[in-house]
Short mmCIF file of C-alpha atoms in Angstrom, two decimals:
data_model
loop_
_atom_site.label_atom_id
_atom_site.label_comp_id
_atom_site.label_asym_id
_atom_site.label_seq_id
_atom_site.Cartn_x
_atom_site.Cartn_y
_atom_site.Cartn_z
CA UNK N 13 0.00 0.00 0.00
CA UNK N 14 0.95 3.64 -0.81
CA UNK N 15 0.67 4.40 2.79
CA UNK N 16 3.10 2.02 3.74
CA UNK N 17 5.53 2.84 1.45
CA UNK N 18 5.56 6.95 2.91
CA UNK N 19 5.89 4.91 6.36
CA UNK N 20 8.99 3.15 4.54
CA UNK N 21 10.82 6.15 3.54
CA UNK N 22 9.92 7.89 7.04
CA UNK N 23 12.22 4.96 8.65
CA UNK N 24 14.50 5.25 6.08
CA UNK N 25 15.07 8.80 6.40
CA UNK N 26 15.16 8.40 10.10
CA UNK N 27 17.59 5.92 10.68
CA UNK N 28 20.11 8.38 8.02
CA UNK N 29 19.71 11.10 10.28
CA UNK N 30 20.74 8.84 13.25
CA UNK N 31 23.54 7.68 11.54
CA UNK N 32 24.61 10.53 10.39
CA UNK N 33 24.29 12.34 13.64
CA UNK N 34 21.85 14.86 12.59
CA UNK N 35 19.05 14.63 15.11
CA UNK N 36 17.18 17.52 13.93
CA UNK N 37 16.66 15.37 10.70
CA UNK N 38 14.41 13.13 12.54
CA UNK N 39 10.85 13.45 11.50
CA UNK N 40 9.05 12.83 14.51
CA UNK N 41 6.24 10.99 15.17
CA UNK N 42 2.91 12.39 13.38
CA UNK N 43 -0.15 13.30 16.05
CA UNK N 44 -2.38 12.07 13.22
CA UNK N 45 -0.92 8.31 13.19
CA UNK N 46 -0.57 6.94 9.73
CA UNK N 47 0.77 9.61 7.17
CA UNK N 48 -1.51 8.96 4.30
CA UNK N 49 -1.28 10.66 0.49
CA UNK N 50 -4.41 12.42 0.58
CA UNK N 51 -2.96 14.88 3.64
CA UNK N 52 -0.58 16.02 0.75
CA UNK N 53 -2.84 17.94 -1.20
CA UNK N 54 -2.77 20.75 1.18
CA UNK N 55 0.67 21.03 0.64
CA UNK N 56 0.52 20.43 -2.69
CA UNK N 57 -1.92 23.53 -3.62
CA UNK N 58 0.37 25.56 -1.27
CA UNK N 59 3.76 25.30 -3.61
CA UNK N 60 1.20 26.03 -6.78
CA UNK N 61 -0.13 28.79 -5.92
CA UNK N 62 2.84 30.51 -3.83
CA UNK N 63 6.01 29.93 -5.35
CA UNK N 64 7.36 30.99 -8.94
CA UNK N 65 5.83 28.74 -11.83
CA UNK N 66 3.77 26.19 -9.62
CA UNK N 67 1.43 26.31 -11.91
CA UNK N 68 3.26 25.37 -14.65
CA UNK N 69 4.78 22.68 -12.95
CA UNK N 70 1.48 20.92 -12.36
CA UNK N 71 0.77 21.69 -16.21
CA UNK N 72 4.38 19.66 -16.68
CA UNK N 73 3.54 16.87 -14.26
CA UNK N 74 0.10 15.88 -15.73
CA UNK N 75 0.59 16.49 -19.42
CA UNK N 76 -1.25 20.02 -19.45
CA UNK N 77 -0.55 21.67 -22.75
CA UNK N 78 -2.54 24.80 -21.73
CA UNK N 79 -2.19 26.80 -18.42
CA UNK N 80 -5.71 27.10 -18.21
CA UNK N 81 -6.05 23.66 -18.29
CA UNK N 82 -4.44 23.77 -15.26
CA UNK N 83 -6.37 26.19 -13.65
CA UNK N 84 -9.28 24.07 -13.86
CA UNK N 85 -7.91 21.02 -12.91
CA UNK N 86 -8.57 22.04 -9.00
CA UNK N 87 -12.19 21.75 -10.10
CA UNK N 88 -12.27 18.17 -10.59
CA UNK N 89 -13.90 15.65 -8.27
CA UNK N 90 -11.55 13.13 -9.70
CA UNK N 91 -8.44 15.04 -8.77
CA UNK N 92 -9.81 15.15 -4.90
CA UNK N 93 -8.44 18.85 -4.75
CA UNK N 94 -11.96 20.36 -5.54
CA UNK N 95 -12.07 22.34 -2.07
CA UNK N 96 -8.14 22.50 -1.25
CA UNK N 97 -6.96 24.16 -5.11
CA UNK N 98 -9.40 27.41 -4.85
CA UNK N 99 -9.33 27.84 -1.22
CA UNK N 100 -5.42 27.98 -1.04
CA UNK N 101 -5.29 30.14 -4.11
CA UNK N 102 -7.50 32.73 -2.31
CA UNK N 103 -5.35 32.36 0.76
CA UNK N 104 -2.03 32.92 -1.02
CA UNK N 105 -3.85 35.82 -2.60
CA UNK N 106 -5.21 37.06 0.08
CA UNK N 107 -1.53 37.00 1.47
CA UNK N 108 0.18 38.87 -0.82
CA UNK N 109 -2.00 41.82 -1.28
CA UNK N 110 -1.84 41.93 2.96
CA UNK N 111 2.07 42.14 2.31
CA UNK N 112 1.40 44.73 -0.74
CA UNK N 113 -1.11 47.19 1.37
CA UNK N 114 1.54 46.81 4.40
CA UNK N 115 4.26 48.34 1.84
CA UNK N 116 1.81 51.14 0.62
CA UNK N 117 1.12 52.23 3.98
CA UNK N 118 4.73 52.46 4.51
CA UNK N 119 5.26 54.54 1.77
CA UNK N 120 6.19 52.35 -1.26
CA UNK N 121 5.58 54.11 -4.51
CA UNK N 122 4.33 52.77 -8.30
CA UNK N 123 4.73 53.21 -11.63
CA UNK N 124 3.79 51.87 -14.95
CA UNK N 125 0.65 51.88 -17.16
CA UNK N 126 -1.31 49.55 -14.17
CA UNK N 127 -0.12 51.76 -11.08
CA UNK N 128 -3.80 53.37 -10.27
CA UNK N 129 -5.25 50.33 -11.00
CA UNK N 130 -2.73 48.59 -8.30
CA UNK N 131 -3.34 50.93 -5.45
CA UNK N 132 -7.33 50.88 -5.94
CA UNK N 133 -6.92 46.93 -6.09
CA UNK N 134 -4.93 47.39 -2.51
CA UNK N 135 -7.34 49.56 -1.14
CA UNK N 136 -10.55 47.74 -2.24
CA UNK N 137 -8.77 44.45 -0.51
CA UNK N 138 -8.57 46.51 2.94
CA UNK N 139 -12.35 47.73 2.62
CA UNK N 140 -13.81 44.32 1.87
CA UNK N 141 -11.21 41.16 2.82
CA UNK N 142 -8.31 42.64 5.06
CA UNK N 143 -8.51 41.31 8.44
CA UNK N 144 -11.50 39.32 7.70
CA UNK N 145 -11.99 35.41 8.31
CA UNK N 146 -11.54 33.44 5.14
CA UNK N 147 -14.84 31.62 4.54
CA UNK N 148 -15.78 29.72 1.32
CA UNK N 149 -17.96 32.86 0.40
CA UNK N 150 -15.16 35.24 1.19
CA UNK N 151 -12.64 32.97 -0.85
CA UNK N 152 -15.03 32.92 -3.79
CA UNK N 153 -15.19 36.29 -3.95
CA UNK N 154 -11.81 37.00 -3.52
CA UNK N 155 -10.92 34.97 -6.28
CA UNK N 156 -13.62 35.97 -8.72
CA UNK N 157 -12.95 39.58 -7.81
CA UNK N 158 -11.56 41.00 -11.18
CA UNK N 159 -10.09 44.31 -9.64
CA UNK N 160 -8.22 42.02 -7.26
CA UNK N 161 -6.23 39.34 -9.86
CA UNK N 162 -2.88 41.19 -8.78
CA UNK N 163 0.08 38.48 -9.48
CA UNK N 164 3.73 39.29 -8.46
CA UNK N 165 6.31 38.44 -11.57
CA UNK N 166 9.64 38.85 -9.76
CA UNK N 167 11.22 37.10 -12.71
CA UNK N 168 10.45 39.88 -14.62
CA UNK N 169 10.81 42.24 -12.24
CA UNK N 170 6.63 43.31 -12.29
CA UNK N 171 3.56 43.08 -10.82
CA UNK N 172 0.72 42.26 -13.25
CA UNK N 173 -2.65 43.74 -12.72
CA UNK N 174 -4.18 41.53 -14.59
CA UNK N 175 -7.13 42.41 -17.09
CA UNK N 176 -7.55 39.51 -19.96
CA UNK N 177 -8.36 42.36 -22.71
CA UNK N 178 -4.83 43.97 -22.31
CA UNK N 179 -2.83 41.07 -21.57
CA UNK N 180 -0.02 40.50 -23.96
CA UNK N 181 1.29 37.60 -22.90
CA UNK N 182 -1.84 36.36 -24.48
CA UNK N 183 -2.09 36.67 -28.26
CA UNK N 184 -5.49 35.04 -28.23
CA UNK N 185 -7.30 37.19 -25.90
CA UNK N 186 -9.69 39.21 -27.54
CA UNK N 187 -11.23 35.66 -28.98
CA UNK N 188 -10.59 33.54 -26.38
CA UNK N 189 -11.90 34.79 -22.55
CA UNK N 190 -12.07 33.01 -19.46
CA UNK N 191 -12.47 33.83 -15.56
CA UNK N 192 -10.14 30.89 -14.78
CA UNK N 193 -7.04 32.72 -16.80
CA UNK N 194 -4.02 34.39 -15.89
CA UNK N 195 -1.27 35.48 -16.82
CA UNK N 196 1.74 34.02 -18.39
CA UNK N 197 4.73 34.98 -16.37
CA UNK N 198 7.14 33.62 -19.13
CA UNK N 199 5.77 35.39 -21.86
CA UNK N 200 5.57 38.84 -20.22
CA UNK N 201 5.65 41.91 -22.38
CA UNK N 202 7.37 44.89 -21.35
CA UNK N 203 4.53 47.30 -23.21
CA UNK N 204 1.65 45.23 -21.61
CA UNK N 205 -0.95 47.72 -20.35
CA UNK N 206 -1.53 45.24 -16.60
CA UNK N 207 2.18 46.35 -15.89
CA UNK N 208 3.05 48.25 -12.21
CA UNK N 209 6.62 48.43 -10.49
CA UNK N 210 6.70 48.82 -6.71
CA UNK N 211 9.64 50.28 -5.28
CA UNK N 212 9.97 45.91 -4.43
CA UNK N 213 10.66 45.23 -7.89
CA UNK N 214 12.83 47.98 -8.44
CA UNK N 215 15.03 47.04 -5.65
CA UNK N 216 14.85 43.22 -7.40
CA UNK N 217 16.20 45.35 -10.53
CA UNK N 218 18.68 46.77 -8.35
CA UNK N 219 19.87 43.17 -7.00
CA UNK N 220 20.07 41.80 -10.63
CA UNK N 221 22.28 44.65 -11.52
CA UNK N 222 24.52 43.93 -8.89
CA UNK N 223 24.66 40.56 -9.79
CA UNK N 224 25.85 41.29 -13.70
CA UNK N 225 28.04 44.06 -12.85
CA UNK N 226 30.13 41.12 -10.52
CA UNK N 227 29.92 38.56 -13.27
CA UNK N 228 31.76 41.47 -15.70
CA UNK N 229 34.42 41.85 -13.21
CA UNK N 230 34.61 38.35 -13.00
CA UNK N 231 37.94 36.86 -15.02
CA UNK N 232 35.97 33.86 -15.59
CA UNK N 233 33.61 35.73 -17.52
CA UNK N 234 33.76 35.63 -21.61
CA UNK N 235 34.17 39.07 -23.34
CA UNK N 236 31.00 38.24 -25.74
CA UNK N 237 29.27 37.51 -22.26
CA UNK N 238 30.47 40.61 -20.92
CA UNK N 239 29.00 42.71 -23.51
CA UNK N 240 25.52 40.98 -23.44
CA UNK N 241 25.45 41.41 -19.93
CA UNK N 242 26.28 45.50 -19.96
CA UNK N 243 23.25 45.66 -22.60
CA UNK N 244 20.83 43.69 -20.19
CA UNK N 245 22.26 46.46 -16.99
CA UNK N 246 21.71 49.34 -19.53
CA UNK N 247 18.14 48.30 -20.23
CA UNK N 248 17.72 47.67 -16.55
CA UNK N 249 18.77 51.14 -15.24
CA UNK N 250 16.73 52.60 -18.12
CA UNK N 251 13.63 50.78 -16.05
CA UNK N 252 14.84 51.87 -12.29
CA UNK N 253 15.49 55.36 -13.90
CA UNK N 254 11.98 55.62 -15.61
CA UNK N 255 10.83 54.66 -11.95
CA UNK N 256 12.28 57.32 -10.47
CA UNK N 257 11.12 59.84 -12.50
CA UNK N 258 7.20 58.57 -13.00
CA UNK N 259 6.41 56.68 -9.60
CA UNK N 260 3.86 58.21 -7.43
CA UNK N 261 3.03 58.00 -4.04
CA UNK N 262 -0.44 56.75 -2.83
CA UNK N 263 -1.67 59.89 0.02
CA UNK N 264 -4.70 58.91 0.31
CA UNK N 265 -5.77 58.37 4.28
CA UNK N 266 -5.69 54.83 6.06
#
């Protein structure tokens, strides 16, 4: 049985740590008894929806070839995820724009084409959902919310506000619509309309900068690497600069 087999590797794993001396290793003793598959799905939806391309690596694991395809999938009965997909995609929503009205009240400042729409999203999460006890209704509504489908991109250094009718990362949109899309963080378009920079990404922009400018001095680095990597720093100063100069402030009261 599957069960028995995750007891298997439990032992296994805690006999290493013993003989390896690492004690902390141990996994102790579950209050639950028997750890059983099904209790994975909780943990499952949680590395989906809150780390970088969970999504897509559900797509990869069960042959998706669309990433709405994968959106849905929560939906099934089949896939026994029905209640755990949408409620921890509201949570991990939920969670982030907490973190993003935190950083507006403490002054963080926006640019780009999608910065109004950002703070209004912020502030209409603190009037209806902030502080508020996640129910099914309240996670429904959350989710369904367009004004509220804010996704952080820190791959590309953005946060996409995300409205289906400007979103270039999706060539079909104006003939193909759904509720259940969003957006594709690998095919993000630096003239999309749903694009806002928080002072967050442009300190990401800042980091990556860093990072080049240390692989140039680097002797190991190649010359013809060297001079792709000055282009990518000039093109991301350009950004940080055109932050500087267009990012506003939100002053309205808390």
């Amino acid at each position: 049985m599957v069960r028995d087999r995750v007891q298997d590797l439990i032992d296994w794993s805690n006999r290493a740590a013993v003989r390896l001396e690492r004690p902390h290793e141990v996994i102790p003793a579950d209050p639950e008894e028997a750890v059983t598959v099904k209790r994975f799905r909780r943990t499952l939806a949680w590395f989906i929806y809150r780390k970088p391309g969970g999504r897509v690596a559900l797509g990869v694991q069960y042959g998706h070839l669309r990433g709405y395809t994968t959106d849905g999938y929560g939906s099934r009965v089949a896939s026994g995820l029905r209640d755990v997909f949408p409620m921890e995609e509201a949570l991990a929503r939920a969670d982030y724009l907490e973190d993003a009205h935190q950083r507006l009240e403490n002054g963080e400042q926006v640019s780009g084409p999608a910065a109004v729409r950002y703070t209004q999203a912020i502030h209409l999460f603190d009037r209806q959902f902030r502080g508020r006890y996640m129910s099914t209704k309240q996670a429904a509504a959350l989710r369904t919310n367009p004004q509220l489908r804010i996704y952080d991109n820190p791959q590309q250094f953005v946060t996409c506000c995300y409205d289906q009718s400007k979103a270039l990362c999706h060539p079909d949109r104006q003939v193909t619509t759904s509720q259940h899309r969003s957006p594709d963080v690998s095919h993000c378009q630096p003239g999309c309309g749903n694009i806002a920079r928080t002072d967050q990404n442009i300190n990401q922009i800042r980091d990556a900068i860093a990072q080049h400018q240390a692989e140039i001095a680097s002797p190991a680095t190649p010359i013809p690497l060297r001079g792709r990597l000055e282009q990518r720093i000039t093109t991301l100063q350009t950004i940080v600069d055109e932050h500087q100069t267009t990012r506003s402030r939100d002053d309205r009261p808390g």
